[in-house]
């Protein structure tokens, strides 16, 4: 910054930043008000430090109450959202028999709309706290929407159970996708994947009700696609998508471990996850692969290497290898200055 820019009045600087799209008008007004309460002390201290070389002099502390109470707002928002949902459930429980079928759906829909509007009106200036609060409120809205669709399908439209499940999961998946597109947080991504898994299960049950293997394979493919999208950064946050996809694959493979092909698929899955996690330095993914090993490897040892000491011996060796891999991954991540992926 040049001397002329440093001496430029703050309102003029803020106006230039607003014109260039760096700030909104609301943010500029908040900054100007904040600096006015501080009396420009921080700016004066920075100039003095630059002029005297005392750059290490700490800035004066903010006056009490100058920082936005984002944590308080966030906590109150969580509490309010839960209370709204609980109030709707209690009201419905007490008056359920007296309310007509359509009225029940309208009641739950009202709760969902209230939570959606509440999340949408969370101020952007709250930053990360606002994003978390918005995600929680919208997650509760998805739950309320699922209840609405359940009542609509089972009591108003009188659909079969399989069709009701498809209506609930398909509808909530569509809503969750829209909300995640607007606020791409890990929580909303988890809700989206969960509703998609439910939708896939409902579709497979309708199409192939007597083929459970098809069901597990379909869920596995969805998990693989999700993890791949996370690797390619097509789904944000990418690290969350990789972990969620891995967990989905591991859960899908559990029911088919009694079959040889299922056991081979499980071993290949955990081996690929651990190898990828070590190569990428992804500790969270390494943990998921390790948990998968605890369920898949003992089963494989029992089938192919029967013996009283076979399982403990193999688990001991695998445990030692995983500890070494975890330590090496953590050191490599710390050396690169990265966080846990």
Short mmCIF file of C-alpha atoms in Angstrom, two decimals:
data_model
loop_
_atom_site.label_atom_id
_atom_site.label_comp_id
_atom_site.label_asym_id
_atom_site.label_seq_id
_atom_site.Cartn_x
_atom_site.Cartn_y
_atom_site.Cartn_z
CA UNK A 1 0.00 0.00 0.00
CA UNK A 2 1.39 3.42 -0.95
CA UNK A 3 1.55 6.41 1.42
CA UNK A 4 -1.28 8.08 -0.49
CA UNK A 5 -3.47 4.99 -0.14
CA UNK A 6 -2.67 4.71 3.55
CA UNK A 7 -3.65 8.34 4.12
CA UNK A 8 -6.89 7.99 2.14
CA UNK A 9 -9.97 8.41 4.36
CA UNK A 10 -11.61 5.16 5.37
CA UNK A 11 -15.05 5.94 3.83
CA UNK A 12 -13.41 6.62 0.46
CA UNK A 13 -11.42 3.41 0.66
CA UNK A 14 -14.52 1.41 1.58
CA UNK A 15 -16.44 2.98 -1.28
CA UNK A 16 -13.74 1.96 -3.73
CA UNK A 17 -13.78 -1.61 -2.40
CA UNK A 18 -17.57 -1.75 -2.73
CA UNK A 19 -17.33 -0.49 -6.32
CA UNK A 20 -14.80 -3.24 -7.11
CA UNK A 21 -16.98 -5.96 -5.61
CA UNK A 22 -14.67 -6.70 -2.66
CA UNK A 23 -17.30 -5.75 -0.10
CA UNK A 24 -21.03 -5.29 0.03
CA UNK A 25 -22.50 -1.95 1.05
CA UNK A 26 -23.74 -3.52 4.27
CA UNK A 27 -20.27 -4.87 5.12
CA UNK A 28 -18.71 -1.48 4.37
CA UNK A 29 -21.15 0.20 6.74
CA UNK A 30 -20.36 -2.32 9.47
CA UNK A 31 -16.61 -1.81 9.06
CA UNK A 32 -16.98 1.95 9.21
CA UNK A 33 -19.14 1.71 12.34
CA UNK A 34 -16.70 -0.69 13.94
CA UNK A 35 -13.70 1.54 13.24
CA UNK A 36 -15.63 4.50 14.60
CA UNK A 37 -16.15 2.71 17.92
CA UNK A 38 -12.46 1.95 18.11
CA UNK A 39 -11.58 5.51 17.30
CA UNK A 40 -9.13 4.45 14.64
CA UNK A 41 -6.74 3.19 17.32
CA UNK A 42 -5.67 0.11 15.40
CA UNK A 43 -4.88 2.10 12.25
CA UNK A 44 -2.86 4.68 14.17
CA UNK A 45 -0.92 1.95 15.97
CA UNK A 46 -0.10 0.22 12.70
CA UNK A 47 1.20 3.46 11.16
CA UNK A 48 3.32 4.21 14.22
CA UNK A 49 4.75 0.69 14.12
CA UNK A 50 5.64 1.07 10.45
CA UNK A 51 7.27 4.46 11.02
CA UNK A 52 9.31 3.42 14.08
CA UNK A 53 10.03 -0.16 13.06
CA UNK A 54 8.13 -1.48 16.05
CA UNK A 55 6.08 -3.87 13.98
CA UNK A 56 5.94 -6.37 16.80
CA UNK A 57 3.92 -4.04 19.01
CA UNK A 58 0.54 -5.73 19.55
CA UNK A 59 -2.59 -3.90 18.52
CA UNK A 60 -4.79 -2.60 21.33
CA UNK A 61 -7.54 -5.03 22.37
CA UNK A 62 -11.01 -4.59 21.02
CA UNK A 63 -13.36 -2.78 23.38
CA UNK A 64 -15.89 -4.98 25.18
CA UNK A 65 -18.92 -5.78 23.09
CA UNK A 66 -17.32 -4.71 19.78
CA UNK A 67 -17.22 -8.23 18.35
CA UNK A 68 -20.47 -9.73 17.05
CA UNK A 69 -21.86 -12.34 19.44
CA UNK A 70 -21.84 -15.01 16.73
CA UNK A 71 -21.52 -17.94 19.14
CA UNK A 72 -24.48 -16.74 21.17
CA UNK A 73 -26.54 -16.23 18.03
CA UNK A 74 -25.52 -19.66 16.76
CA UNK A 75 -26.46 -21.38 20.02
CA UNK A 76 -29.78 -19.56 20.18
CA UNK A 77 -30.48 -20.52 16.58
CA UNK A 78 -29.80 -24.19 17.29
CA UNK A 79 -32.05 -24.10 20.33
CA UNK A 80 -34.79 -22.25 18.47
CA UNK A 81 -34.73 -24.65 15.54
CA UNK A 82 -34.96 -27.69 17.80
CA UNK A 83 -37.77 -26.09 19.81
CA UNK A 84 -39.74 -25.34 16.64
CA UNK A 85 -39.41 -28.95 15.49
CA UNK A 86 -40.26 -30.36 18.92
CA UNK A 87 -43.22 -27.98 19.28
CA UNK A 88 -44.58 -29.14 15.94
CA UNK A 89 -44.21 -32.79 16.96
CA UNK A 90 -45.84 -32.24 20.36
CA UNK A 91 -48.68 -30.26 18.85
CA UNK A 92 -49.22 -32.97 16.30
CA UNK A 93 -49.10 -35.71 18.94
CA UNK A 94 -51.70 -34.00 21.13
CA UNK A 95 -54.07 -33.07 18.34
CA UNK A 96 -53.21 -35.77 15.83
CA UNK A 97 -56.48 -37.65 16.06
CA UNK A 98 -58.51 -34.46 15.83
CA UNK A 99 -56.68 -33.08 12.80
CA UNK A 100 -57.76 -34.30 9.34
CA UNK A 101 -55.18 -36.05 7.18
CA UNK A 102 -54.55 -33.03 4.99
CA UNK A 103 -54.25 -30.83 8.08
CA UNK A 104 -51.51 -33.06 9.46
CA UNK A 105 -49.51 -32.66 6.29
CA UNK A 106 -50.08 -28.90 6.35
CA UNK A 107 -48.90 -28.72 9.98
CA UNK A 108 -45.64 -30.48 9.23
CA UNK A 109 -45.20 -28.48 6.05
CA UNK A 110 -45.56 -25.30 8.06
CA UNK A 111 -42.77 -26.41 10.39
CA UNK A 112 -40.57 -27.17 7.37
CA UNK A 113 -41.25 -23.78 5.79
CA UNK A 114 -40.55 -21.99 9.07
CA UNK A 115 -37.19 -23.73 9.39
CA UNK A 116 -36.35 -23.05 5.74
CA UNK A 117 -37.12 -19.35 6.12
CA UNK A 118 -35.21 -19.21 9.39
CA UNK A 119 -32.14 -20.68 7.76
CA UNK A 120 -32.42 -18.39 4.77
CA UNK A 121 -32.57 -15.27 6.93
CA UNK A 122 -29.39 -16.03 8.91
CA UNK A 123 -27.16 -12.96 8.35
CA UNK A 124 -24.18 -13.51 6.05
CA UNK A 125 -21.99 -11.37 8.32
CA UNK A 126 -21.94 -14.17 10.91
CA UNK A 127 -19.44 -16.02 8.71
CA UNK A 128 -18.72 -19.65 9.58
CA UNK A 129 -21.05 -19.57 12.57
CA UNK A 130 -23.86 -18.44 10.29
CA UNK A 131 -23.11 -21.20 7.80
CA UNK A 132 -23.25 -23.82 10.54
CA UNK A 133 -26.49 -22.43 11.91
CA UNK A 134 -28.03 -22.27 8.44
CA UNK A 135 -27.01 -25.88 7.78
CA UNK A 136 -28.58 -27.11 11.03
CA UNK A 137 -31.85 -25.27 10.43
CA UNK A 138 -32.05 -26.55 6.87
CA UNK A 139 -31.27 -30.08 8.02
CA UNK A 140 -34.19 -29.89 10.44
CA UNK A 141 -36.29 -28.55 7.57
CA UNK A 142 -35.44 -31.64 5.50
CA UNK A 143 -36.55 -33.84 8.41
CA UNK A 144 -39.84 -31.94 8.68
CA UNK A 145 -40.32 -32.17 4.91
CA UNK A 146 -39.80 -35.92 5.12
CA UNK A 147 -42.54 -36.13 7.74
CA UNK A 148 -44.80 -34.05 5.53
CA UNK A 149 -44.28 -36.34 2.55
CA UNK A 150 -44.76 -39.41 4.73
CA UNK A 151 -48.13 -38.21 5.98
CA UNK A 152 -49.10 -37.08 2.49
CA UNK A 153 -48.27 -40.43 0.94
CA UNK A 154 -49.58 -42.77 3.60
CA UNK A 155 -52.66 -40.94 4.89
CA UNK A 156 -53.74 -38.51 2.19
CA UNK A 157 -52.85 -40.43 -0.98
CA UNK A 158 -53.08 -43.89 0.68
CA UNK A 159 -50.04 -45.25 -1.17
CA UNK A 160 -48.31 -48.57 -0.56
CA UNK A 161 -45.36 -48.58 1.83
CA UNK A 162 -42.73 -48.91 -0.91
CA UNK A 163 -44.19 -45.96 -2.81
CA UNK A 164 -44.36 -43.89 0.38
CA UNK A 165 -40.66 -44.60 1.00
CA UNK A 166 -39.82 -43.52 -2.55
CA UNK A 167 -41.89 -40.35 -2.14
CA UNK A 168 -40.24 -39.47 1.18
CA UNK A 169 -36.64 -40.15 0.17
CA UNK A 170 -37.00 -38.84 -3.37
CA UNK A 171 -38.64 -35.62 -2.22
CA UNK A 172 -36.19 -34.99 0.60
CA UNK A 173 -33.28 -35.79 -1.72
CA UNK A 174 -34.47 -33.11 -4.13
CA UNK A 175 -34.84 -30.59 -1.30
CA UNK A 176 -31.48 -31.52 0.22
CA UNK A 177 -29.81 -31.12 -3.19
CA UNK A 178 -31.21 -27.59 -3.55
CA UNK A 179 -30.15 -26.63 -0.04
CA UNK A 180 -26.68 -28.13 -0.45
CA UNK A 181 -26.27 -26.23 -3.71
CA UNK A 182 -26.95 -23.02 -1.81
CA UNK A 183 -24.79 -23.85 1.22
CA UNK A 184 -22.19 -26.52 0.51
CA UNK A 185 -21.41 -27.71 4.01
CA UNK A 186 -20.45 -31.15 5.26
CA UNK A 187 -23.72 -31.52 7.20
CA UNK A 188 -25.94 -30.81 4.21
CA UNK A 189 -23.81 -33.06 2.04
CA UNK A 190 -24.30 -35.86 4.57
CA UNK A 191 -28.05 -35.29 4.50
CA UNK A 192 -28.03 -35.29 0.70
CA UNK A 193 -26.12 -38.56 0.42
CA UNK A 194 -28.31 -40.18 3.08
CA UNK A 195 -31.48 -39.28 1.22
CA UNK A 196 -29.97 -40.45 -2.06
CA UNK A 197 -29.13 -43.81 -0.50
CA UNK A 198 -32.73 -44.07 0.70
CA UNK A 199 -33.97 -43.20 -2.78
CA UNK A 200 -31.78 -45.87 -4.38
CA UNK A 201 -32.96 -48.46 -1.86
CA UNK A 202 -36.62 -47.56 -2.49
CA UNK A 203 -36.15 -47.77 -6.26
CA UNK A 204 -34.41 -51.14 -6.12
CA UNK A 205 -37.03 -52.56 -3.73
CA UNK A 206 -39.77 -51.48 -6.14
CA UNK A 207 -37.98 -52.88 -9.20
CA UNK A 208 -36.35 -56.02 -7.73
CA UNK A 209 -38.02 -56.80 -4.39
CA UNK A 210 -36.53 -60.31 -4.23
CA UNK A 211 -32.97 -59.42 -5.19
CA UNK A 212 -31.19 -58.04 -2.09
CA UNK A 213 -27.81 -58.43 -3.79
CA UNK A 214 -28.84 -55.86 -6.40
CA UNK A 215 -29.74 -53.50 -3.56
CA UNK A 216 -26.33 -53.71 -1.90
CA UNK A 217 -24.49 -53.41 -5.22
CA UNK A 218 -26.51 -50.31 -6.14
CA UNK A 219 -25.68 -48.64 -2.82
CA UNK A 220 -22.01 -49.61 -3.25
CA UNK A 221 -21.92 -48.05 -6.72
CA UNK A 222 -23.47 -44.87 -5.33
CA UNK A 223 -20.81 -44.70 -2.63
CA UNK A 224 -18.05 -45.29 -5.17
CA UNK A 225 -19.45 -42.57 -7.43
CA UNK A 226 -19.68 -40.17 -4.49
CA UNK A 227 -16.09 -40.81 -3.38
CA UNK A 228 -14.89 -40.39 -6.97
CA UNK A 229 -16.76 -37.10 -7.29
CA UNK A 230 -15.09 -35.95 -4.09
CA UNK A 231 -11.67 -36.92 -5.45
CA UNK A 232 -12.36 -34.90 -8.59
CA UNK A 233 -13.71 -32.01 -6.45
CA UNK A 234 -17.07 -32.24 -8.20
CA UNK A 235 -18.81 -32.43 -4.83
CA UNK A 236 -17.84 -29.94 -2.14
CA UNK A 237 -16.37 -30.26 0.39
CA UNK A 238 -14.26 -32.86 -1.42
CA UNK A 239 -12.72 -34.44 1.68
CA UNK A 240 -16.17 -34.95 3.19
CA UNK A 241 -17.39 -36.58 -0.02
CA UNK A 242 -14.45 -38.98 -0.04
CA UNK A 243 -15.08 -40.08 3.54
CA UNK A 244 -18.87 -40.36 3.09
CA UNK A 245 -18.44 -42.34 -0.13
CA UNK A 246 -15.98 -44.69 1.58
CA UNK A 247 -18.32 -45.26 4.54
CA UNK A 248 -21.21 -45.95 2.15
CA UNK A 249 -19.17 -48.56 0.27
CA UNK A 250 -18.09 -50.26 3.49
CA UNK A 251 -21.66 -50.40 4.80
CA UNK A 252 -22.96 -51.74 1.49
CA UNK A 253 -20.44 -54.57 1.38
CA UNK A 254 -21.16 -55.88 4.90
CA UNK A 255 -24.31 -57.91 4.08
CA UNK A 256 -22.59 -59.77 1.19
CA UNK A 257 -19.44 -60.88 3.04
CA UNK A 258 -20.82 -64.42 3.27
CA UNK A 259 -20.39 -64.76 -0.49
CA UNK A 260 -16.91 -65.23 -1.92
CA UNK A 261 -17.33 -62.36 -4.36
CA UNK A 262 -18.53 -60.12 -1.55
CA UNK A 263 -15.52 -61.00 0.57
CA UNK A 264 -13.18 -60.25 -2.33
CA UNK A 265 -14.97 -56.97 -2.95
CA UNK A 266 -14.66 -56.04 0.71
CA UNK A 267 -10.94 -56.80 0.80
CA UNK A 268 -10.34 -54.85 -2.40
CA UNK A 269 -12.32 -51.92 -1.01
CA UNK A 270 -10.45 -51.63 2.28
CA UNK A 271 -7.09 -52.14 0.56
CA UNK A 272 -7.87 -49.39 -1.97
CA UNK A 273 -9.09 -47.02 0.76
CA UNK A 274 -6.01 -47.51 2.92
CA UNK A 275 -3.66 -47.16 -0.04
CA UNK A 276 -5.39 -43.98 -1.22
CA UNK A 277 -5.45 -42.55 2.30
CA UNK A 278 -1.73 -43.12 2.81
CA UNK A 279 -0.86 -41.66 -0.57
CA UNK A 280 -3.09 -38.61 -0.08
CA UNK A 281 -2.31 -38.13 3.60
CA UNK A 282 -6.00 -38.39 4.47
CA UNK A 283 -6.24 -39.44 8.11
CA UNK A 284 -10.05 -39.50 8.23
CA UNK A 285 -10.13 -41.80 5.22
CA UNK A 286 -7.44 -43.96 6.79
CA UNK A 287 -9.62 -44.34 9.88
CA UNK A 288 -12.55 -45.42 7.70
CA UNK A 289 -10.37 -48.00 5.94
CA UNK A 290 -9.08 -49.28 9.28
CA UNK A 291 -12.60 -49.75 10.63
CA UNK A 292 -13.49 -51.57 7.42
CA UNK A 293 -10.52 -53.88 7.92
CA UNK A 294 -11.78 -54.83 11.36
CA UNK A 295 -14.99 -56.14 9.82
CA UNK A 296 -13.71 -57.64 6.57
CA UNK A 297 -10.30 -59.14 7.34
CA UNK A 298 -11.35 -61.36 10.30
CA UNK A 299 -14.11 -62.83 8.15
CA UNK A 300 -11.66 -63.57 5.34
CA UNK A 301 -9.20 -65.19 7.75
CA UNK A 302 -11.92 -67.41 9.23
CA UNK A 303 -12.97 -68.59 5.78
CA UNK A 304 -9.59 -69.09 4.12
CA UNK A 305 -7.21 -69.66 7.06
CA UNK A 306 -9.16 -71.46 9.77
CA UNK A 307 -7.39 -71.81 13.08
CA UNK A 308 -7.60 -70.64 16.66
CA UNK A 309 -4.75 -68.13 16.42
CA UNK A 310 -5.17 -67.03 12.84
CA UNK A 311 -7.48 -64.07 13.43
CA UNK A 312 -5.57 -62.59 16.41
CA UNK A 313 -2.25 -62.95 14.58
CA UNK A 314 -3.52 -61.26 11.44
CA UNK A 315 -5.17 -58.46 13.42
CA UNK A 316 -1.96 -57.89 15.36
CA UNK A 317 0.06 -57.51 12.17
CA UNK A 318 -2.55 -55.30 10.53
CA UNK A 319 -2.83 -53.16 13.65
CA UNK A 320 0.89 -52.54 13.74
CA UNK A 321 0.92 -51.65 10.05
CA UNK A 322 -2.02 -49.24 10.45
CA UNK A 323 -0.39 -47.50 13.42
CA UNK A 324 2.78 -47.04 11.39
CA UNK A 325 0.75 -45.77 8.44
CA UNK A 326 -1.18 -43.33 10.64
CA UNK A 327 1.98 -41.93 12.21
CA UNK A 328 3.65 -41.55 8.81
CA UNK A 329 0.57 -39.89 7.34
CA UNK A 330 0.27 -37.46 10.25
CA UNK A 331 3.95 -36.49 9.97
CA UNK A 332 3.71 -35.97 6.24
CA UNK A 333 0.60 -33.81 6.63
CA UNK A 334 2.28 -31.78 9.39
CA UNK A 335 5.34 -31.30 7.20
CA UNK A 336 3.19 -29.94 4.39
CA UNK A 337 1.25 -27.73 6.80
CA UNK A 338 -2.03 -29.46 5.89
CA UNK A 339 -4.94 -30.45 8.05
CA UNK A 340 -6.73 -33.74 8.40
CA UNK A 341 -8.39 -34.69 5.14
#
